[in-house]
Each structure stands twice: as structure tokens, then as C-alpha cells.
PDB file of C-alpha atoms in Angstrom:
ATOM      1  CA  UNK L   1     -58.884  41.829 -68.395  1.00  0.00           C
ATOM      2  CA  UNK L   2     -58.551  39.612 -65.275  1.00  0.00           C
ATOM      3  CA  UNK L   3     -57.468  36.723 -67.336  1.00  0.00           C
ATOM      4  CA  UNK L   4     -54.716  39.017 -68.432  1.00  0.00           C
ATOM      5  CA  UNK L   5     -53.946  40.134 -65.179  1.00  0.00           C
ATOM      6  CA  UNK L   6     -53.818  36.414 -63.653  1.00  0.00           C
ATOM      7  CA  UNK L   7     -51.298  35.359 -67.005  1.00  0.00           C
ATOM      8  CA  UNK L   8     -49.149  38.338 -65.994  1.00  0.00           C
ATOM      9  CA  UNK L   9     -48.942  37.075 -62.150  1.00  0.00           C
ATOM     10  CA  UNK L  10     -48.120  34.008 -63.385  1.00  0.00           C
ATOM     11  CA  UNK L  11     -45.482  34.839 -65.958  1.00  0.00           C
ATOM     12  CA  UNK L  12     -43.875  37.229 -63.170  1.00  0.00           C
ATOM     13  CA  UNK L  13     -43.714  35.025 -60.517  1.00  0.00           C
ATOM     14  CA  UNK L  14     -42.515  32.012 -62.649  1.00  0.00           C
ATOM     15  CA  UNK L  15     -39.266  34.468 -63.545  1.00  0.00           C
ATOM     16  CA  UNK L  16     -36.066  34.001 -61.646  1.00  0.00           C
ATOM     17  CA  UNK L  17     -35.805  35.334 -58.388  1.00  0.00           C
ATOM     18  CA  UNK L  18     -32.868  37.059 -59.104  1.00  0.00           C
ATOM     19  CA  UNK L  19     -32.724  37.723 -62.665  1.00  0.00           C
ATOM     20  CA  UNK L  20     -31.621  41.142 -64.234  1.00  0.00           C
ATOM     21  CA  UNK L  21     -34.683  43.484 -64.875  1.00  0.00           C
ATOM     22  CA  UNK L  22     -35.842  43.899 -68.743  1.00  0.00           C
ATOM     23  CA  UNK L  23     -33.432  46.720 -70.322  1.00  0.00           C
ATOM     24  CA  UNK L  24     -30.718  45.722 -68.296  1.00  0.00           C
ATOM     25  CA  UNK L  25     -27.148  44.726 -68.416  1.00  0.00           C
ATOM     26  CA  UNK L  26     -25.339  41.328 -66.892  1.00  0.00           C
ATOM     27  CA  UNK L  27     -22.184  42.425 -65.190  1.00  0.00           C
ATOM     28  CA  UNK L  28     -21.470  39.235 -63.126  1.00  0.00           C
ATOM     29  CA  UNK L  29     -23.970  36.660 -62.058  1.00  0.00           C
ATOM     30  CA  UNK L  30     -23.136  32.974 -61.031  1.00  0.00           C
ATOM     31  CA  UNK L  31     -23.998  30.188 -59.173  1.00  0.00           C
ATOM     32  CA  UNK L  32     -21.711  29.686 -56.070  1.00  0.00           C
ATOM     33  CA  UNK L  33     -21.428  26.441 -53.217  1.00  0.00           C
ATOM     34  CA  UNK L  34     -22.551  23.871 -56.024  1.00  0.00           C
ATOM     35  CA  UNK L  35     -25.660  25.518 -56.921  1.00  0.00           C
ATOM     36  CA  UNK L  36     -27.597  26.127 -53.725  1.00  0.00           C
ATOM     37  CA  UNK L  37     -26.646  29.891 -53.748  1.00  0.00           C
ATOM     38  CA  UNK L  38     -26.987  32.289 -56.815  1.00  0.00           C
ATOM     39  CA  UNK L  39     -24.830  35.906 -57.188  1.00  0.00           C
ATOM     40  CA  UNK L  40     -26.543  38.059 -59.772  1.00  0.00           C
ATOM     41  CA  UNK L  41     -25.660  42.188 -60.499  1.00  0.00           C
ATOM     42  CA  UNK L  42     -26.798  44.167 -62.954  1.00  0.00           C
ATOM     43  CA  UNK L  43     -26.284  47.780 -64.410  1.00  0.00           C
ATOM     44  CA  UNK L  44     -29.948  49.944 -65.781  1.00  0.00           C
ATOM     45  CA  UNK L  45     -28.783  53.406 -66.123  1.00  0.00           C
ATOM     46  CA  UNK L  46     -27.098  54.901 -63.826  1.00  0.00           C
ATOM     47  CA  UNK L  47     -28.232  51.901 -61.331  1.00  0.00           C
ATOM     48  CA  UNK L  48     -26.233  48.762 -60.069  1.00  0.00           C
ATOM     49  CA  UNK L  49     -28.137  46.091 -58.397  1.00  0.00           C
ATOM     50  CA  UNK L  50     -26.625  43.148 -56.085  1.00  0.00           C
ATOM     51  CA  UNK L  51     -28.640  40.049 -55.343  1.00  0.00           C
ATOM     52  CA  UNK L  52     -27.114  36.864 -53.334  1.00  0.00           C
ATOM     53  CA  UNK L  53     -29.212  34.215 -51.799  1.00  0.00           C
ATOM     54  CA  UNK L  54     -30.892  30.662 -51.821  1.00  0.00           C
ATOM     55  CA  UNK L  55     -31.090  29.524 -55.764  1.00  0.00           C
ATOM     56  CA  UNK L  56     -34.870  29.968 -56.700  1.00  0.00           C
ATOM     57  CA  UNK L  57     -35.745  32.008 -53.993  1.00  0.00           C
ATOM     58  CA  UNK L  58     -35.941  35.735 -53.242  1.00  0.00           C
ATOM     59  CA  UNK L  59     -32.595  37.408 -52.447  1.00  0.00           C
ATOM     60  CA  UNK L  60     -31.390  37.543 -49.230  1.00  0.00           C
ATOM     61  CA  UNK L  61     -29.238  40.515 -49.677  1.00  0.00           C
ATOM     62  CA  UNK L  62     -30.743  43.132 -52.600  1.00  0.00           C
ATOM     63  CA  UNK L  63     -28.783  46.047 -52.904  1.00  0.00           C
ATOM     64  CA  UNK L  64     -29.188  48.736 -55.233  1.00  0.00           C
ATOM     65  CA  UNK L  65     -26.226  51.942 -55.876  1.00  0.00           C
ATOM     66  CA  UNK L  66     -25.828  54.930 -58.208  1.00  0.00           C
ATOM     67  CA  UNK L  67     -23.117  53.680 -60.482  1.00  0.00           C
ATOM     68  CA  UNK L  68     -20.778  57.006 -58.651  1.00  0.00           C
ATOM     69  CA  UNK L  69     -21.548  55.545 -55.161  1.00  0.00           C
ATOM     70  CA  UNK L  70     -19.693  52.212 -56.660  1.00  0.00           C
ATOM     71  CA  UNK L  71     -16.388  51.468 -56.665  1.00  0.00           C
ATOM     72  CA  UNK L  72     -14.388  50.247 -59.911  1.00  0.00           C
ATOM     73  CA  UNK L  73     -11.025  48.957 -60.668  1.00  0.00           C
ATOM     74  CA  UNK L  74     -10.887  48.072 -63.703  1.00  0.00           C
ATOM     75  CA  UNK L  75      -8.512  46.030 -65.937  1.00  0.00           C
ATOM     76  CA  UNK L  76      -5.124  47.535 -65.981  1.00  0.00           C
ATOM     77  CA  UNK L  77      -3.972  46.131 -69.550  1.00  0.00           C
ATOM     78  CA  UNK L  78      -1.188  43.948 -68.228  1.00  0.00           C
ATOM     79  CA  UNK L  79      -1.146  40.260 -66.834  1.00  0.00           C
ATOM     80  CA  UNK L  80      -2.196  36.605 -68.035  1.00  0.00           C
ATOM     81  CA  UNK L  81      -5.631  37.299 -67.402  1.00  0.00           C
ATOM     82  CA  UNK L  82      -8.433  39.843 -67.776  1.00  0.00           C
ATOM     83  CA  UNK L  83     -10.121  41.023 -64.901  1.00  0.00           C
ATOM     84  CA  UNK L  84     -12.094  43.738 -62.938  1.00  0.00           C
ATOM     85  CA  UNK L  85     -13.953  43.950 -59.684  1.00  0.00           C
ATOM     86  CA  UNK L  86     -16.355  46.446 -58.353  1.00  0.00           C
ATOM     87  CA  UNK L  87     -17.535  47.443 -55.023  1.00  0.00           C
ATOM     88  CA  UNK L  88     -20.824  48.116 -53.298  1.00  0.00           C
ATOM     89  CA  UNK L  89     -20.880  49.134 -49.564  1.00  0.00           C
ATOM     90  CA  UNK L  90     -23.628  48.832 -46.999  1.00  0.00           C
ATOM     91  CA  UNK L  91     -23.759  49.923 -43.682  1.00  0.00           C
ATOM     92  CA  UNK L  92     -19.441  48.925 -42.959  1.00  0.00           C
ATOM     93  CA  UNK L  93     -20.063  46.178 -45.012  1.00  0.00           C
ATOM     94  CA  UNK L  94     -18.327  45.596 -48.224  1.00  0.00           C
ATOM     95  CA  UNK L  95     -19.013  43.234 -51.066  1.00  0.00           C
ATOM     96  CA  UNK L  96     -16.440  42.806 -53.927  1.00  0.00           C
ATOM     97  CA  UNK L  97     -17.914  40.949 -56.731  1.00  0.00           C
ATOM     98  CA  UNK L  98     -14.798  40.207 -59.415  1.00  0.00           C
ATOM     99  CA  UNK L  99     -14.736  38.464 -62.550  1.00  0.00           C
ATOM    100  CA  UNK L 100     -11.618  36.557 -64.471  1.00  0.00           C
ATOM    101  CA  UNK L 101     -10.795  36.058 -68.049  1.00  0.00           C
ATOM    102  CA  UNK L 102      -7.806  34.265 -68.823  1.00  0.00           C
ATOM    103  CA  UNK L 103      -6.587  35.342 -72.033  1.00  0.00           C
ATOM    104  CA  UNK L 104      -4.847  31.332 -72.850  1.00  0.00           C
ATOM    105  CA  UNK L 105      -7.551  29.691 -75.006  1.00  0.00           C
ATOM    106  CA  UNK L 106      -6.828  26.449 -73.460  1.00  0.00           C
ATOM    107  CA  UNK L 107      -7.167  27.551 -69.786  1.00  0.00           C
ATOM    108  CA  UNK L 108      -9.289  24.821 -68.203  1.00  0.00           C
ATOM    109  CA  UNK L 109     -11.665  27.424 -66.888  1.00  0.00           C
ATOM    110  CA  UNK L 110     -11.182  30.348 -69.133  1.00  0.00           C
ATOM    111  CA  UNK L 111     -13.866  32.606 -66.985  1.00  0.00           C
ATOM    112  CA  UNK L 112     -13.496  32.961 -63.082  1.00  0.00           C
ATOM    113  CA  UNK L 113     -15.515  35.056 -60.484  1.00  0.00           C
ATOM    114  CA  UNK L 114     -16.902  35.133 -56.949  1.00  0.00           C
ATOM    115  CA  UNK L 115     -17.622  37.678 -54.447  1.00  0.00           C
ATOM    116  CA  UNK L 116     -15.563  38.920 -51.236  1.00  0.00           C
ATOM    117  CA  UNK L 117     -17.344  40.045 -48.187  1.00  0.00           C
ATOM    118  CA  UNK L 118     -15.271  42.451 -45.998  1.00  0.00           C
ATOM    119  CA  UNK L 119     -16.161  44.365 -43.171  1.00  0.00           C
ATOM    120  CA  UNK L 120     -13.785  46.800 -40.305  1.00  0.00           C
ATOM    121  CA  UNK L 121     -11.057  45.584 -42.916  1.00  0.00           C
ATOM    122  CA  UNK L 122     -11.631  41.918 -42.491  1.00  0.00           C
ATOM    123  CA  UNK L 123     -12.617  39.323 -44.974  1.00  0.00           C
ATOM    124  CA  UNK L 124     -15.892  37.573 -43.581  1.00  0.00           C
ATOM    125  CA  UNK L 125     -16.658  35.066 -46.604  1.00  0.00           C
ATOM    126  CA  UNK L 126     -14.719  34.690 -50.105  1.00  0.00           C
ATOM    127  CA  UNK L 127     -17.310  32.858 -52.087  1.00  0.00           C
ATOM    128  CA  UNK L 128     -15.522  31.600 -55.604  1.00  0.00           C
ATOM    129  CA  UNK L 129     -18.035  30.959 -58.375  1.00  0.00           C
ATOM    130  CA  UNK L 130     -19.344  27.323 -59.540  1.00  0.00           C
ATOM    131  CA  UNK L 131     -17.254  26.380 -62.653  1.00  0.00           C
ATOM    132  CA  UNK L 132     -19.318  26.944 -65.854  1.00  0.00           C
ATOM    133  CA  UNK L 133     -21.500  29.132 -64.129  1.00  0.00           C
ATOM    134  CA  UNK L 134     -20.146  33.087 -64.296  1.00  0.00           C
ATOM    135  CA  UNK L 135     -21.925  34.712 -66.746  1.00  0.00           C
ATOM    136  CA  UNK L 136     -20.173  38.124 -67.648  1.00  0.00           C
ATOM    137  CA  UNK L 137     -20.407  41.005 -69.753  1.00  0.00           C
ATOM    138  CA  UNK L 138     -16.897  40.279 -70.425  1.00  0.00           C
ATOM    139  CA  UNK L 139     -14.160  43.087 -70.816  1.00  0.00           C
ATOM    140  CA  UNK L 140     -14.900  45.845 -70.635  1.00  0.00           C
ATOM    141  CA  UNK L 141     -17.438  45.605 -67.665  1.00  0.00           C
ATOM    142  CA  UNK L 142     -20.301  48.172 -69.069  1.00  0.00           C
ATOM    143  CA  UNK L 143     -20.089  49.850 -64.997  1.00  0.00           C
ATOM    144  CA  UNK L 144     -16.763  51.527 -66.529  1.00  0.00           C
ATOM    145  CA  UNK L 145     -18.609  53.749 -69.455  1.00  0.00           C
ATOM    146  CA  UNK L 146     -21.329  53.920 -67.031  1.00  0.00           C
ATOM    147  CA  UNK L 147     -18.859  55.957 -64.637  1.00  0.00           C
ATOM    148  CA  UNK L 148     -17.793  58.335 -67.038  1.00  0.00           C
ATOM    149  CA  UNK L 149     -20.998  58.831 -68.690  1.00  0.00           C
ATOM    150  CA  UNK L 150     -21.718  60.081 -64.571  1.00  0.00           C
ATOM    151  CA  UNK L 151     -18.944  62.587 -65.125  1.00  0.00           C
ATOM    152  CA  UNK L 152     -16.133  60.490 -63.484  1.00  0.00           C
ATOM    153  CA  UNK L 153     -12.657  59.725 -64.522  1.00  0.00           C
ATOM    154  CA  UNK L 154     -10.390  56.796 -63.695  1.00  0.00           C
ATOM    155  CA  UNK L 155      -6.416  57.648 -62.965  1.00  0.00           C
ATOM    156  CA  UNK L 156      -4.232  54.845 -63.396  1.00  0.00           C
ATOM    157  CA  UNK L 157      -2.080  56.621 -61.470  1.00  0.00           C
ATOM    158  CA  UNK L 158      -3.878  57.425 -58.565  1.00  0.00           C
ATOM    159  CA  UNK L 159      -5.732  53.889 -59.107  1.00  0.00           C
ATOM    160  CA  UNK L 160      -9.329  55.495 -58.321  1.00  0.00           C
ATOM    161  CA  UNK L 161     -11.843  57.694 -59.696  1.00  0.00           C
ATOM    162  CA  UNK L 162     -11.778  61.278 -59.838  1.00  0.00           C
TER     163      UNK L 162
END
């Protein structure tokens, strides 16, 4: 038993730092500022997590939100590119993680993302993404279904949730 115990601790601690948990989703994750930083958030559930910090290390910003308490916009069905962004807010500060698919297959970097950092309405950092890096559920981001699964409704119109 304390052999198994010890290969556990082992295999857990030689996991990324910031990797999704088991049984959940990607929704954007990159590398940003050549490497040295990583961006990682995931849906489980009803549950969004945010991780940015040193590549390799533990997070220095984990956050975690009911997938109401986050803020969508998704994709509105027009444009040269796909795209959505979503929003998680702590304490007056807001982080916009975004993601762009350009729908030309011979765009020289077809996927895009990077995260905004706003706070009192102004932006603090706008970190873009390593190219190569963004890994993606792709259209449609599963936060969307997530959303309405948690009874809410998108209006076009209005361009939030209900």
C-alpha cells in the first residue's frame, strides 16, 4: 500500500501544473511571452477554472466560477473569422480569455487567442498567445451549452444572457 501511495505522489506531482482536471473540457489554454508563461481554462460541470502563471510551476492566479457567474459572447455567425471570448471577474478585476479561428484555410495562423486583463474599465495587460500554441475546443466553445444547460439564454439582440 505505501508503494502505491508513493507511485501516486509521484505520478501527481510529475502532471502539469496547470493542466485541466480528469473529466474535463479544454476551452482555451496556451503558452504566452515565448513560453515562460502558460494560460490554461477549463469547463467540469457547471465549473470554469482559470490558471495563468510561470510554465511548469503552480499558477499564480487560479480562479474557479459557476459557468452563470461567467460571462459569454459567443460567435455571432458573421465575419472572416470564428471567435468567442468569455469573462471571469475577481475582486474589480476582469480577465477576458478569447480565442480566433479564421475560417481561410491558408491563414498563416489559422487559430489565435490571448487573454485581456481589465480593471475600473482599463486594460492592464493584453497578453496574445504564442503561435502554435492555443489549444481550443474550437467552435462552439462547450461554456455556451454549459449556460443553457444552467437555465440561461443568450439574446443576440440584447447581446447578453438572460
Amino acid at each position: 500500500m505505501r508503494l502505491f501511495t508513493l507511485s501516486l505522489l509521484f505520478v501527481v506531482s510529475a502532471m502539469p501544473a496547470m493542466a485541466c482536471p480528469a473529466g474535463s473540457e479544454v476551452l482555451v489554454s496556451c503558452s504566452l511571452q515565448g513560453g515562460s508563461k502558460e494560460l490554461t481554462t477549463c469547463l467540469q460541470g457547471e465549473q470554469v477554472s482559470y490558471a495563468f502563471g510561470r510554465s511548469g510551476a503552480e499558477p499564480d492566479l487560479a480562479l474557479q466560477r459557476n459557468v452563470r457567474d461567467v460571462n459569454m459572447v459567443p460567435w455571432p455567425g458573421i465575419g472572416r473569422s470564428i471567435w468567442e471570448t468569455f469573462t471571469l471577474e475577481n475582486a474589480g478585476t476582469f480577465y477576458t480569455v478569447y480565442y480566433n479561428q479564421e475560417k481561410d484555410p491558408d491563414a498563416v495562423q489559422p487559430l489565435s487567442g490571448g487573454v485581456i486583463v481589465e480593471q475600473g474599465g482599463r486594460e492592464l495587460a493584453h497578453l496574445h498567445c504564442d503561435s502554435g500554441s492555443v489549444k481550443s475546443s474550437g467552435y462552439g466553445l462547450p461554456l455556451f451549452e454549459a449556460k443553457q444547460r444552467a437555465g440561461q439564454v443568450y439574446s443576440l439582440e440584447a447581446e447578453s444572457w438572460q
